[in-house]
PDB file of C-alpha atoms and ligand atoms in Angstrom:
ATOM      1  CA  UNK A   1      92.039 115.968  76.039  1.00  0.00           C
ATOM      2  CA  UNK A   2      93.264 116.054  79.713  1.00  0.00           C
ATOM      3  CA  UNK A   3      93.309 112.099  80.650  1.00  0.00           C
ATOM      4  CA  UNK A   4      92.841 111.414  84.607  1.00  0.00           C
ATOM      5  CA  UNK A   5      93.825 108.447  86.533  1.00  0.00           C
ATOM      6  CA  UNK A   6      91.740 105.736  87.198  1.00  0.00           C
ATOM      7  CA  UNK A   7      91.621 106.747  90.582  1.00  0.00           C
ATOM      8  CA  UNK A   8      93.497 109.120  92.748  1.00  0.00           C
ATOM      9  CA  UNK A   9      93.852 109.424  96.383  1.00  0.00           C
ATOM     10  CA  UNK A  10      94.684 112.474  97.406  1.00  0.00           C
ATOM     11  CA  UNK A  11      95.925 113.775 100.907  1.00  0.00           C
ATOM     12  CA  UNK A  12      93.804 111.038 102.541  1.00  0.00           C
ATOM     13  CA  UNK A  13      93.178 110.500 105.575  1.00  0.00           C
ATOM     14  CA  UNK A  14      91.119 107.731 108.070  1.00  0.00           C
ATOM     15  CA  UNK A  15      91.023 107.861 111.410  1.00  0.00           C
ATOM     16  CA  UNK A  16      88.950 105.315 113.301  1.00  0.00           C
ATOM     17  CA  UNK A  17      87.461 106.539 116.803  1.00  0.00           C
ATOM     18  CA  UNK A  18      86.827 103.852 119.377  1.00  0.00           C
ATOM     19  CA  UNK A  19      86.333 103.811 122.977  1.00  0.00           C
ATOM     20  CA  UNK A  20      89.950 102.861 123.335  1.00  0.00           C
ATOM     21  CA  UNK A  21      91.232 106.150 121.166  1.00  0.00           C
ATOM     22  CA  UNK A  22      91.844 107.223 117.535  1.00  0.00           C
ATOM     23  CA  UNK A  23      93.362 104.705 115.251  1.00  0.00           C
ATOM     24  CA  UNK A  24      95.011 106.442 112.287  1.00  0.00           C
ATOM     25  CA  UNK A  25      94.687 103.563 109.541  1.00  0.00           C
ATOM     26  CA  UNK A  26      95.763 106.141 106.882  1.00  0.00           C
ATOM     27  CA  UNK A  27      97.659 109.371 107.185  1.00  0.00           C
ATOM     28  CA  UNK A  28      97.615 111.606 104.208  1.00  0.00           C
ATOM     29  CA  UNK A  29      98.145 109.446 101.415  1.00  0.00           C
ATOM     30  CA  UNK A  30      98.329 110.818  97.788  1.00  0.00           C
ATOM     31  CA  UNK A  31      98.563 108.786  94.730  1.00  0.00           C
ATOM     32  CA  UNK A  32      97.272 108.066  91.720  1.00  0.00           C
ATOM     33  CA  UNK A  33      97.060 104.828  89.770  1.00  0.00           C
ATOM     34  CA  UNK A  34      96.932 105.264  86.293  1.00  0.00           C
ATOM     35  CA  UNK A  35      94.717 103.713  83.986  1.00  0.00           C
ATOM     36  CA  UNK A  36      95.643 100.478  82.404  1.00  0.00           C
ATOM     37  CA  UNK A  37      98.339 100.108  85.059  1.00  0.00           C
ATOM     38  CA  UNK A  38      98.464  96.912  87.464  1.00  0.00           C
ATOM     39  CA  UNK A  39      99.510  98.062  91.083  1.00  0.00           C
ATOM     40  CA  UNK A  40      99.883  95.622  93.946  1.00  0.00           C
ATOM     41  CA  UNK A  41      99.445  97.301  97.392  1.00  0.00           C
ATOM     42  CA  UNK A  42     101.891  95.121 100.215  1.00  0.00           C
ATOM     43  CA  UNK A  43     102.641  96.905 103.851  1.00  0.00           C
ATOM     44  CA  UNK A  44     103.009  94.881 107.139  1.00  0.00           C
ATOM     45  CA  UNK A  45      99.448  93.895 108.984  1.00  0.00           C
ATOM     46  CA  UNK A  46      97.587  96.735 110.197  1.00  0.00           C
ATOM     47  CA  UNK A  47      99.049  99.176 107.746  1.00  0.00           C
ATOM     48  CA  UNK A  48      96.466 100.067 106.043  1.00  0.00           C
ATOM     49  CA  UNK A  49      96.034  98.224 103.099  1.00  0.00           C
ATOM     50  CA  UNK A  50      92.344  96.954 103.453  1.00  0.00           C
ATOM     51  CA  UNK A  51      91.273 100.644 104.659  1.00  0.00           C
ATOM     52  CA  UNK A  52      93.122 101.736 101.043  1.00  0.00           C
ATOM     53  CA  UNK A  53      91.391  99.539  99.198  1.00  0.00           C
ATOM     54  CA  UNK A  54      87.755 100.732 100.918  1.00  0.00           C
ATOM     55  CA  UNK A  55      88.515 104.053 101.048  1.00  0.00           C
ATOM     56  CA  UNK A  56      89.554 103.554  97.244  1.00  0.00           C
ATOM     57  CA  UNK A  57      86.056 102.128  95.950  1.00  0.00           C
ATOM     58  CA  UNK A  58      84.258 104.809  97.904  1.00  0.00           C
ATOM     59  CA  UNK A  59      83.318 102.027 100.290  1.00  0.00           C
ATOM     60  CA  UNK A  60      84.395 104.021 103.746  1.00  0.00           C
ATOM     61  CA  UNK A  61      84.755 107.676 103.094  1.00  0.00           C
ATOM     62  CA  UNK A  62      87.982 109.134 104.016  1.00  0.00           C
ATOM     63  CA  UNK A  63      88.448 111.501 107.356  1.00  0.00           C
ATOM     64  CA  UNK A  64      89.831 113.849 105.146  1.00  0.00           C
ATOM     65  CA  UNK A  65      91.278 114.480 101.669  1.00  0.00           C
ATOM     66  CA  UNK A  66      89.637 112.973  98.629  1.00  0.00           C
ATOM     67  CA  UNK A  67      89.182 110.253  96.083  1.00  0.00           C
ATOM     68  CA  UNK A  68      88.361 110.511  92.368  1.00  0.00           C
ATOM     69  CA  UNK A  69      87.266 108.126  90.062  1.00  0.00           C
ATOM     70  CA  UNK A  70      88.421 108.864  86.803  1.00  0.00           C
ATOM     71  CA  UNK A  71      88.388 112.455  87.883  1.00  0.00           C
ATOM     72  CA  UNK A  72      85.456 112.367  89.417  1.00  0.00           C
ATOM     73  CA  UNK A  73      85.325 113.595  93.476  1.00  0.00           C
ATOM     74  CA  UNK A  74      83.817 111.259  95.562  1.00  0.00           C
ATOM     75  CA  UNK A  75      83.567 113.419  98.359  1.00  0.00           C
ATOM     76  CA  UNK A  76      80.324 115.351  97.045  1.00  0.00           C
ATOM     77  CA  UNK A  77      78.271 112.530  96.430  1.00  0.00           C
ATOM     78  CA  UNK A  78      75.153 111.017  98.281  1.00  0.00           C
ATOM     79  CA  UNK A  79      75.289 107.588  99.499  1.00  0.00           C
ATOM     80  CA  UNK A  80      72.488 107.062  95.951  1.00  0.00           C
ATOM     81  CA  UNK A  81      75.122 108.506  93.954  1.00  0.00           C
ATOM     82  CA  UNK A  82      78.344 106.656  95.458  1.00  0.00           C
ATOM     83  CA  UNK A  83      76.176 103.246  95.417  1.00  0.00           C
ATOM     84  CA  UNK A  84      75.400 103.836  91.358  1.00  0.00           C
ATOM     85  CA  UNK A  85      78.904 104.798  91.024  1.00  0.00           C
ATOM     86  CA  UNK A  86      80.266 101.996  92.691  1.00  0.00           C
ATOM     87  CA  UNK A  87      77.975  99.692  90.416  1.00  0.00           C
ATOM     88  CA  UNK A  88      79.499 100.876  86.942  1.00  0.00           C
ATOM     89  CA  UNK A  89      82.737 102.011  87.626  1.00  0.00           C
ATOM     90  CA  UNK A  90      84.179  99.085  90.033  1.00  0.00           C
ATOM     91  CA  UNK A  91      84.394  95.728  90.752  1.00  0.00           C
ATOM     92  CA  UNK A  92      85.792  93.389  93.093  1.00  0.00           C
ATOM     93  CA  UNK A  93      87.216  90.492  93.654  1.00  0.00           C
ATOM     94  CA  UNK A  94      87.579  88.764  97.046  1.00  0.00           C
ATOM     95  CA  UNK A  95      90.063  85.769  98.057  1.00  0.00           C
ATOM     96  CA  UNK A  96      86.214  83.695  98.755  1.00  0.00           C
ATOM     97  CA  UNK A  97      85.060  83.637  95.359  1.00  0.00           C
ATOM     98  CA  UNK A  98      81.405  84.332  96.199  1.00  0.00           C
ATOM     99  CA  UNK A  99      79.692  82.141  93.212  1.00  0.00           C
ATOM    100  CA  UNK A 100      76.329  81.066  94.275  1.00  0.00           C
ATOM    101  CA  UNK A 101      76.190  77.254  93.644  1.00  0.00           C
ATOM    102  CA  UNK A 102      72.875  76.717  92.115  1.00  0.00           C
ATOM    103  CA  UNK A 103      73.718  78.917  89.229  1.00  0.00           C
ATOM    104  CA  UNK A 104      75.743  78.442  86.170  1.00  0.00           C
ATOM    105  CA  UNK A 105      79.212  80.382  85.290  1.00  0.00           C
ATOM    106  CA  UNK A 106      77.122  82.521  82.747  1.00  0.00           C
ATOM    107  CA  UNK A 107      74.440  83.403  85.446  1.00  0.00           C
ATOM    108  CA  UNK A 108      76.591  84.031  87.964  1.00  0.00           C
ATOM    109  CA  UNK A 109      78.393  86.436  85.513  1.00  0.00           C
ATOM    110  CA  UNK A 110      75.142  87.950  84.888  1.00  0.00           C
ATOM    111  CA  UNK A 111      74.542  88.104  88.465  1.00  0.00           C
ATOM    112  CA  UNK A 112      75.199  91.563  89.093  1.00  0.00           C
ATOM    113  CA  UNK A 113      73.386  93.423  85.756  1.00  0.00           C
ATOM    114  CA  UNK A 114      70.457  91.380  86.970  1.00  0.00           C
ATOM    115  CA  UNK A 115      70.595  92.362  90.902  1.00  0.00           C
ATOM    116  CA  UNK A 116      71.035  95.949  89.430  1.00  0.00           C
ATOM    117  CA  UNK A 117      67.704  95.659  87.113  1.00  0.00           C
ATOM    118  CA  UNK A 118      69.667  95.659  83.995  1.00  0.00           C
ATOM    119  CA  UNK A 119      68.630  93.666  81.054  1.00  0.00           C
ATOM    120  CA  UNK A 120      71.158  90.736  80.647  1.00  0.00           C
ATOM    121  CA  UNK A 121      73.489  91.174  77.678  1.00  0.00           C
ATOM    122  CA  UNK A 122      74.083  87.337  76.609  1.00  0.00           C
ATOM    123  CA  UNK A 123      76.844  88.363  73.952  1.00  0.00           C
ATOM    124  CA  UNK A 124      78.869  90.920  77.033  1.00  0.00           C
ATOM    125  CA  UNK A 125      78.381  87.628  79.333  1.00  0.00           C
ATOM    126  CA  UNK A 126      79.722  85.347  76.279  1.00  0.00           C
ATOM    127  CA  UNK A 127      82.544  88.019  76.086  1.00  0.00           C
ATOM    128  CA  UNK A 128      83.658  88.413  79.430  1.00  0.00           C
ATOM    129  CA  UNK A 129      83.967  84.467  79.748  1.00  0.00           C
ATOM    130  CA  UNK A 130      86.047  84.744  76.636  1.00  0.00           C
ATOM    131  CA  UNK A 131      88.025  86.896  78.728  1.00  0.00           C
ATOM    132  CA  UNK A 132      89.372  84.760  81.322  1.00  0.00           C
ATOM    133  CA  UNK A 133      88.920  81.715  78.941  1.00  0.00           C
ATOM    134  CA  UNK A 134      86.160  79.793  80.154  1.00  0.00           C
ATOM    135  CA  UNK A 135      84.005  80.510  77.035  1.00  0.00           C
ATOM    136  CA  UNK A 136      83.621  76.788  76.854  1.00  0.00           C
ATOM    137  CA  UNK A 137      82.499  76.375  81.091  1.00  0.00           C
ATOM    138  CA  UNK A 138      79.608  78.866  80.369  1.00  0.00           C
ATOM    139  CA  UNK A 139      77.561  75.997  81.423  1.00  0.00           C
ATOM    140  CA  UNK A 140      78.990  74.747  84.303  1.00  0.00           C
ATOM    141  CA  UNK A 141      78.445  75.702  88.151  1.00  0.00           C
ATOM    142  CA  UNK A 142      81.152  76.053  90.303  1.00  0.00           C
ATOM    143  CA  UNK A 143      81.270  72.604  91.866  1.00  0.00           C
ATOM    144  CA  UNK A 144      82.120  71.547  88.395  1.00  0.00           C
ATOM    145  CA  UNK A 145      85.018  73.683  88.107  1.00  0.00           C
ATOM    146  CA  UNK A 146      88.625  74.202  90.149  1.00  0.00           C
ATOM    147  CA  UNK A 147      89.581  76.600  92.315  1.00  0.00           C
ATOM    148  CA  UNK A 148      91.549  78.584  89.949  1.00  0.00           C
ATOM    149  CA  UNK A 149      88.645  78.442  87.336  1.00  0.00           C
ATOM    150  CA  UNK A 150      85.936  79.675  90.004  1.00  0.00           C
ATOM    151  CA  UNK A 151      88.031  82.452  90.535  1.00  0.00           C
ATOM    152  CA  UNK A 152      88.127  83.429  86.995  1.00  0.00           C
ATOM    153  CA  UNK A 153      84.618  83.582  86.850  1.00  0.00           C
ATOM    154  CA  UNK A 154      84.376  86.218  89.505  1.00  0.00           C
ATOM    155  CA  UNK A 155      86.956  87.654  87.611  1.00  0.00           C
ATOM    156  CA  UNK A 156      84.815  87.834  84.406  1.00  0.00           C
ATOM    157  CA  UNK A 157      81.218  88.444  86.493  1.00  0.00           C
ATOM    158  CA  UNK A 158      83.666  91.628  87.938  1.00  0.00           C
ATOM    159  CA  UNK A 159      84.343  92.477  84.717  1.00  0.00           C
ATOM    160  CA  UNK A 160      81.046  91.866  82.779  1.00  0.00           C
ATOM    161  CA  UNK A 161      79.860  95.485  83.665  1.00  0.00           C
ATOM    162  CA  UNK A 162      83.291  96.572  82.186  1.00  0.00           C
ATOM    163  CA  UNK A 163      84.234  99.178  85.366  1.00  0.00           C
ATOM    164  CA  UNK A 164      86.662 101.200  85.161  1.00  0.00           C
ATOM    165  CA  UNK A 165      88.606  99.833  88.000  1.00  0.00           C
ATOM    166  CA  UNK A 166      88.997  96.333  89.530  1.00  0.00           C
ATOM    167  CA  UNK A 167      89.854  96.052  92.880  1.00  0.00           C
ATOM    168  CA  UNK A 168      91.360  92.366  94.399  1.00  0.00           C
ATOM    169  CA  UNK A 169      91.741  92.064  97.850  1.00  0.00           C
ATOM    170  CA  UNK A 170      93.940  88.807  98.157  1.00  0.00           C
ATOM    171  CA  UNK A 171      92.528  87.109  95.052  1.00  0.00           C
ATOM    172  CA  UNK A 172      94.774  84.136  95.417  1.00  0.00           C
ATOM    173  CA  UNK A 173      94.693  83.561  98.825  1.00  0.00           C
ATOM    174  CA  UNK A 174      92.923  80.455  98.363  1.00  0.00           C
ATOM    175  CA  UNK A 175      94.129  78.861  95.145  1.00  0.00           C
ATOM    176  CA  UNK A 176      97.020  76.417  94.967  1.00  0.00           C
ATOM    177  CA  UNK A 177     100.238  77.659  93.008  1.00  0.00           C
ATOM    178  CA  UNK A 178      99.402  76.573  89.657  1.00  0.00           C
ATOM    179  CA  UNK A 179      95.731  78.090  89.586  1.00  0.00           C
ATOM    180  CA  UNK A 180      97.203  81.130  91.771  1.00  0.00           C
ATOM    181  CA  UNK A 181      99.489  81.651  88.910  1.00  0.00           C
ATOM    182  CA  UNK A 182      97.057  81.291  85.576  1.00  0.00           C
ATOM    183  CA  UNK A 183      94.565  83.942  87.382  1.00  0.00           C
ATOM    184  CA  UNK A 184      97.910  86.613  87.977  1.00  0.00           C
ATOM    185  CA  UNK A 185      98.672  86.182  84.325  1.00  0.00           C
ATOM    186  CA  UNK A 186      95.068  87.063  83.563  1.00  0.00           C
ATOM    187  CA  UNK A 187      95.311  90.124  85.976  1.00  0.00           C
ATOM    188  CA  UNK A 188      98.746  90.947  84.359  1.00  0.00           C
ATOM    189  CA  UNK A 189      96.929  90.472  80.802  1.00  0.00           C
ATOM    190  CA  UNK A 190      94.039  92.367  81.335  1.00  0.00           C
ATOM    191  CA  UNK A 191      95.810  95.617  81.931  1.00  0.00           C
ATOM    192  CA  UNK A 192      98.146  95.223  79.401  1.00  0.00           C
ATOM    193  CA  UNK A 193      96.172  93.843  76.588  1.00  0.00           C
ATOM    194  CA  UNK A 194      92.524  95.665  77.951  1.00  0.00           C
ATOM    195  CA  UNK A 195      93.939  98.713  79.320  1.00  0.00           C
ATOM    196  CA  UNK A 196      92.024  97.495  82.297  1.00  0.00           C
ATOM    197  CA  UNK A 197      93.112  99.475  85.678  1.00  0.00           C
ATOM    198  CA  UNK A 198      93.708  96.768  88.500  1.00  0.00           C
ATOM    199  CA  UNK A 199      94.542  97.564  91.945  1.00  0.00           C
ATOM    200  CA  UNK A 200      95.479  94.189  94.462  1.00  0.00           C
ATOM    201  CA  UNK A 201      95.973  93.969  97.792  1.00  0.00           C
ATOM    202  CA  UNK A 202      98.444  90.633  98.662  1.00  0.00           C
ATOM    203  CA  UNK A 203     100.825  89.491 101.634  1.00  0.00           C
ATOM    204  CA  UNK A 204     102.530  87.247  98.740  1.00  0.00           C
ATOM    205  CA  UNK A 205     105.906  88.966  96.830  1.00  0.00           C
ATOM    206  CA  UNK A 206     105.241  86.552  93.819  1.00  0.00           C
ATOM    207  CA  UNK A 207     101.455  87.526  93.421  1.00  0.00           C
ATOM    208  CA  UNK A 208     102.732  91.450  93.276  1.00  0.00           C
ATOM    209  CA  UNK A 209     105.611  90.329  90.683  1.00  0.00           C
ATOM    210  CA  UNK A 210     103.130  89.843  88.657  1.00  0.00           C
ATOM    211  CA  UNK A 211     101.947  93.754  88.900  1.00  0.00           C
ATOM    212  CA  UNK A 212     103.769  96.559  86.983  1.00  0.00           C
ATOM    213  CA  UNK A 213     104.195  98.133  90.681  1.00  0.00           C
ATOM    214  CA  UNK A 214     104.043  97.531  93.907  1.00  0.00           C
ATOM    215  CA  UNK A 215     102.849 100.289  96.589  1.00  0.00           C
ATOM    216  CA  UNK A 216     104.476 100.123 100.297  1.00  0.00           C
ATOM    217  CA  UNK A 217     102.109 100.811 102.894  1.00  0.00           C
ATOM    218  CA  UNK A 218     103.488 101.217 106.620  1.00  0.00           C
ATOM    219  CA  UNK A 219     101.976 103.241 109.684  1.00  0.00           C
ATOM    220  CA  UNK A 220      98.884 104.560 107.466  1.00  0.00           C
ATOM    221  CA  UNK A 221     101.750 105.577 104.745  1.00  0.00           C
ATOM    222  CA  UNK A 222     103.228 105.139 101.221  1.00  0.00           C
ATOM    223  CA  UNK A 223     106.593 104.729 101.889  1.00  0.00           C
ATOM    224  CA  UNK A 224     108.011 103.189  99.001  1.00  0.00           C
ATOM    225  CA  UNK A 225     107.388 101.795  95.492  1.00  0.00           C
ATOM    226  CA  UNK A 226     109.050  99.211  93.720  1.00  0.00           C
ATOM    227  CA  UNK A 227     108.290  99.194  89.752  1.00  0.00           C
ATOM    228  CA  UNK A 228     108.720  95.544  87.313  1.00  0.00           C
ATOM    229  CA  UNK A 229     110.478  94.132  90.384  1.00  0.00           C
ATOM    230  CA  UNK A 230     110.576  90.578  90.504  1.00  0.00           C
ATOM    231  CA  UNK A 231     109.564  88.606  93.770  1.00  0.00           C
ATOM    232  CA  UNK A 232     113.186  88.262  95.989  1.00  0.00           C
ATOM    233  CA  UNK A 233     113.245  92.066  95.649  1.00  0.00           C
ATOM    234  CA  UNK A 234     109.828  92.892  97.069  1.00  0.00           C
ATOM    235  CA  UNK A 235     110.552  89.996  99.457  1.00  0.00           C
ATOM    236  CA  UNK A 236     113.593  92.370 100.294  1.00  0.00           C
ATOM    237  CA  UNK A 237     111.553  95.252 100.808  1.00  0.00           C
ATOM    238  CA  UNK A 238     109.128  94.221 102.742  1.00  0.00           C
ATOM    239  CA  UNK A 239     111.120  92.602 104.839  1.00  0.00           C
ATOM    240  CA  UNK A 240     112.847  95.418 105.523  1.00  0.00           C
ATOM    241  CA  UNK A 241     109.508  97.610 106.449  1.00  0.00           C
ATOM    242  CA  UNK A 242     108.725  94.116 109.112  1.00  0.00           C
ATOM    243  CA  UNK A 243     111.980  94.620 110.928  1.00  0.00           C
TER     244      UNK A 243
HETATM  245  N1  LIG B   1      86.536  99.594 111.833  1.00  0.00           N
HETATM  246  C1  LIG B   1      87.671  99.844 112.488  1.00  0.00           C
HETATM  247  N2  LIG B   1      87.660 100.410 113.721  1.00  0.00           N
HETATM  248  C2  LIG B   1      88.809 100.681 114.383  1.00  0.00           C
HETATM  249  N3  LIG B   1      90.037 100.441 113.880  1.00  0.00           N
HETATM  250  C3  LIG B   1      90.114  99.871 112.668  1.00  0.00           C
HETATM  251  C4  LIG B   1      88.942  99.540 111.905  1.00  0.00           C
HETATM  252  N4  LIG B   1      89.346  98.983 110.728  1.00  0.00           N
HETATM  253  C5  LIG B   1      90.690  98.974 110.747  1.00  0.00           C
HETATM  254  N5  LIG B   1      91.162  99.509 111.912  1.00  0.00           N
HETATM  255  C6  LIG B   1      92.578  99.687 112.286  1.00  0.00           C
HETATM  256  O1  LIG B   1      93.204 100.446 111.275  1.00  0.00           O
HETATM  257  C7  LIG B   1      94.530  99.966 111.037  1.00  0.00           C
HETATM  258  C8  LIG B   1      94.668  99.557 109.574  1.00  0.00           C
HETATM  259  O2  LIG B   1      93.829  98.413 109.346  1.00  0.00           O
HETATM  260  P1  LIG B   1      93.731  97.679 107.930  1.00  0.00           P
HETATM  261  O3  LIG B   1      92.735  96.579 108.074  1.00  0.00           O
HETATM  262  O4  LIG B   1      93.515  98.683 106.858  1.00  0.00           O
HETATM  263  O5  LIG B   1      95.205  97.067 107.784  1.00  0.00           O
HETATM  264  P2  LIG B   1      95.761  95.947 106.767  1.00  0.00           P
HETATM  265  O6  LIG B   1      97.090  96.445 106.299  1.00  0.00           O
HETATM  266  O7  LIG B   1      94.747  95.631 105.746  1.00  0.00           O
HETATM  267  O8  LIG B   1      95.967  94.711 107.748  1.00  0.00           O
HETATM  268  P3  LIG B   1      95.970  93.121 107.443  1.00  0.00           P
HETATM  269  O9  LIG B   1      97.141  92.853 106.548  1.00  0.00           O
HETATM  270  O10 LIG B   1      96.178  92.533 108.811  1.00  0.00           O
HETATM  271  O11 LIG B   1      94.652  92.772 106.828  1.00  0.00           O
HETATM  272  C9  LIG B   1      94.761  98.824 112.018  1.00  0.00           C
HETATM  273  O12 LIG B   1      95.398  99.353 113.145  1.00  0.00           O
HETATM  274  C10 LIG B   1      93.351  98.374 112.352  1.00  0.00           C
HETATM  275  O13 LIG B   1      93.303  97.821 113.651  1.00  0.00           O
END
């Protein structure tokens, strides 16, 4: 059985036209990131990292080249098709947790099978709580819970609909050290223990320790990768790309 990534970009490019000129915010990047893996994307600001991550869940559509999803081509799709994808096969999580207040944990989990017309699976909510270990919070809203918890339960809401990707755009951007840290372990742990395939976009060389890679973005480009490198060494090399 032939096995594809979890999602592969290939030859892709994005150019942005504006009044002021074409912006090139990626130029022909190829890679794939294999399932179960844990990649952290770095690059200096304005390399392209957010456009990546777009262009990734089929969010923007690339100027050219292509993006598959578990093999699948984006390219062909209608906007119906990309939108339905995008519901079962990817999740996100943002550095603003996005939890509405009125509702428990457990709704908020259930959140997105509900806004999608899907009948609410209390056992998969139960489950995915279980996941990020807040099976015993199910009943608490967020005001009730810290920073580092609230984030777990977008983790476990992103994860509910069990996608076959999970993207993180700065996921602990907001969260003190400690809480930062339990919900990189729990990114670190769902790949290795779920086969989970998590892609994270961070300025922060500890958060992408925690990844089994990290992906160097400069100029619209992959230029380098660093693999089970621990934080002074990604530091390093991203220093080096800001001189
Ligand atoms: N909608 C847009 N229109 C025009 N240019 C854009 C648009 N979005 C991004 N860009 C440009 O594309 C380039 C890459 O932007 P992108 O946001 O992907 O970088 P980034 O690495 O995520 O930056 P940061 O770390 O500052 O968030 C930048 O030059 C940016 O100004």
């Amino acid at each position: 059985m032939t096995t594809f990534p979890a999602v592969l970009l290939d030859g892709v490019t994005r150019t942005y036209r504006s009044r002021a000129g074409e912006v090139h915010a990626l130029r022909g990047v190829t890679h794939a990131f294999e399932r179960g893996t844990f990649t952290a994307v770095m690059g200096p600001s304005g390399s392209g990292k957010s456009t990546l991550l777009q262009v990734a869940a089929g969010l923007d559509r690339p100027t050219r080249g292509d993006v598959r999803i578990g093999g699948k081509p984006l390219g062909p799709m209608s906007q119906t098709a990309l939108t339905r994808m995008r519901r079962t096969s990817m999740a996100f999580v943002f550095q603003s947790y996005n939890l509405l207040d009125a509702l428990s944990a457990a709704d908020n989990v259930a959140l997105p099978a509900r806004l999608a017309g899907r009948r609410v699976d209390r056992d998969a909510v139960r489950h995915a709580l279980g996941q990020v270990g807040l099976a015993e919070q199910a009943r608490r809203r967020p005001a009730e819970l810290s920073g580092g918890q609230q984030q777990r339960v977008a983790i476990a809401r992103a994860l509910h609909l069990q996608p076959e990707v999970l993207f993180a755009d700065e996921p602990t951007g907001a969260l003190d050290r400690a809480s930062g840290r339990q919900v990189l372990q729990l990114l670190r742990s769902l790949s290795d223990e779920q086969g989970q395939t998590v892609v994270m976009v961070t300025h922060d060389p500890l958060a992408a320790s925690y990844a089994h890679g990290t992906l160097f973005l400069a100029d619209g480009q992959v230029v380098g990768r660093l693999d089970r490198a621990d934080a002074n060494q990604i530091a390093a090399a991203m220093s080096e790309l800001e001189r």
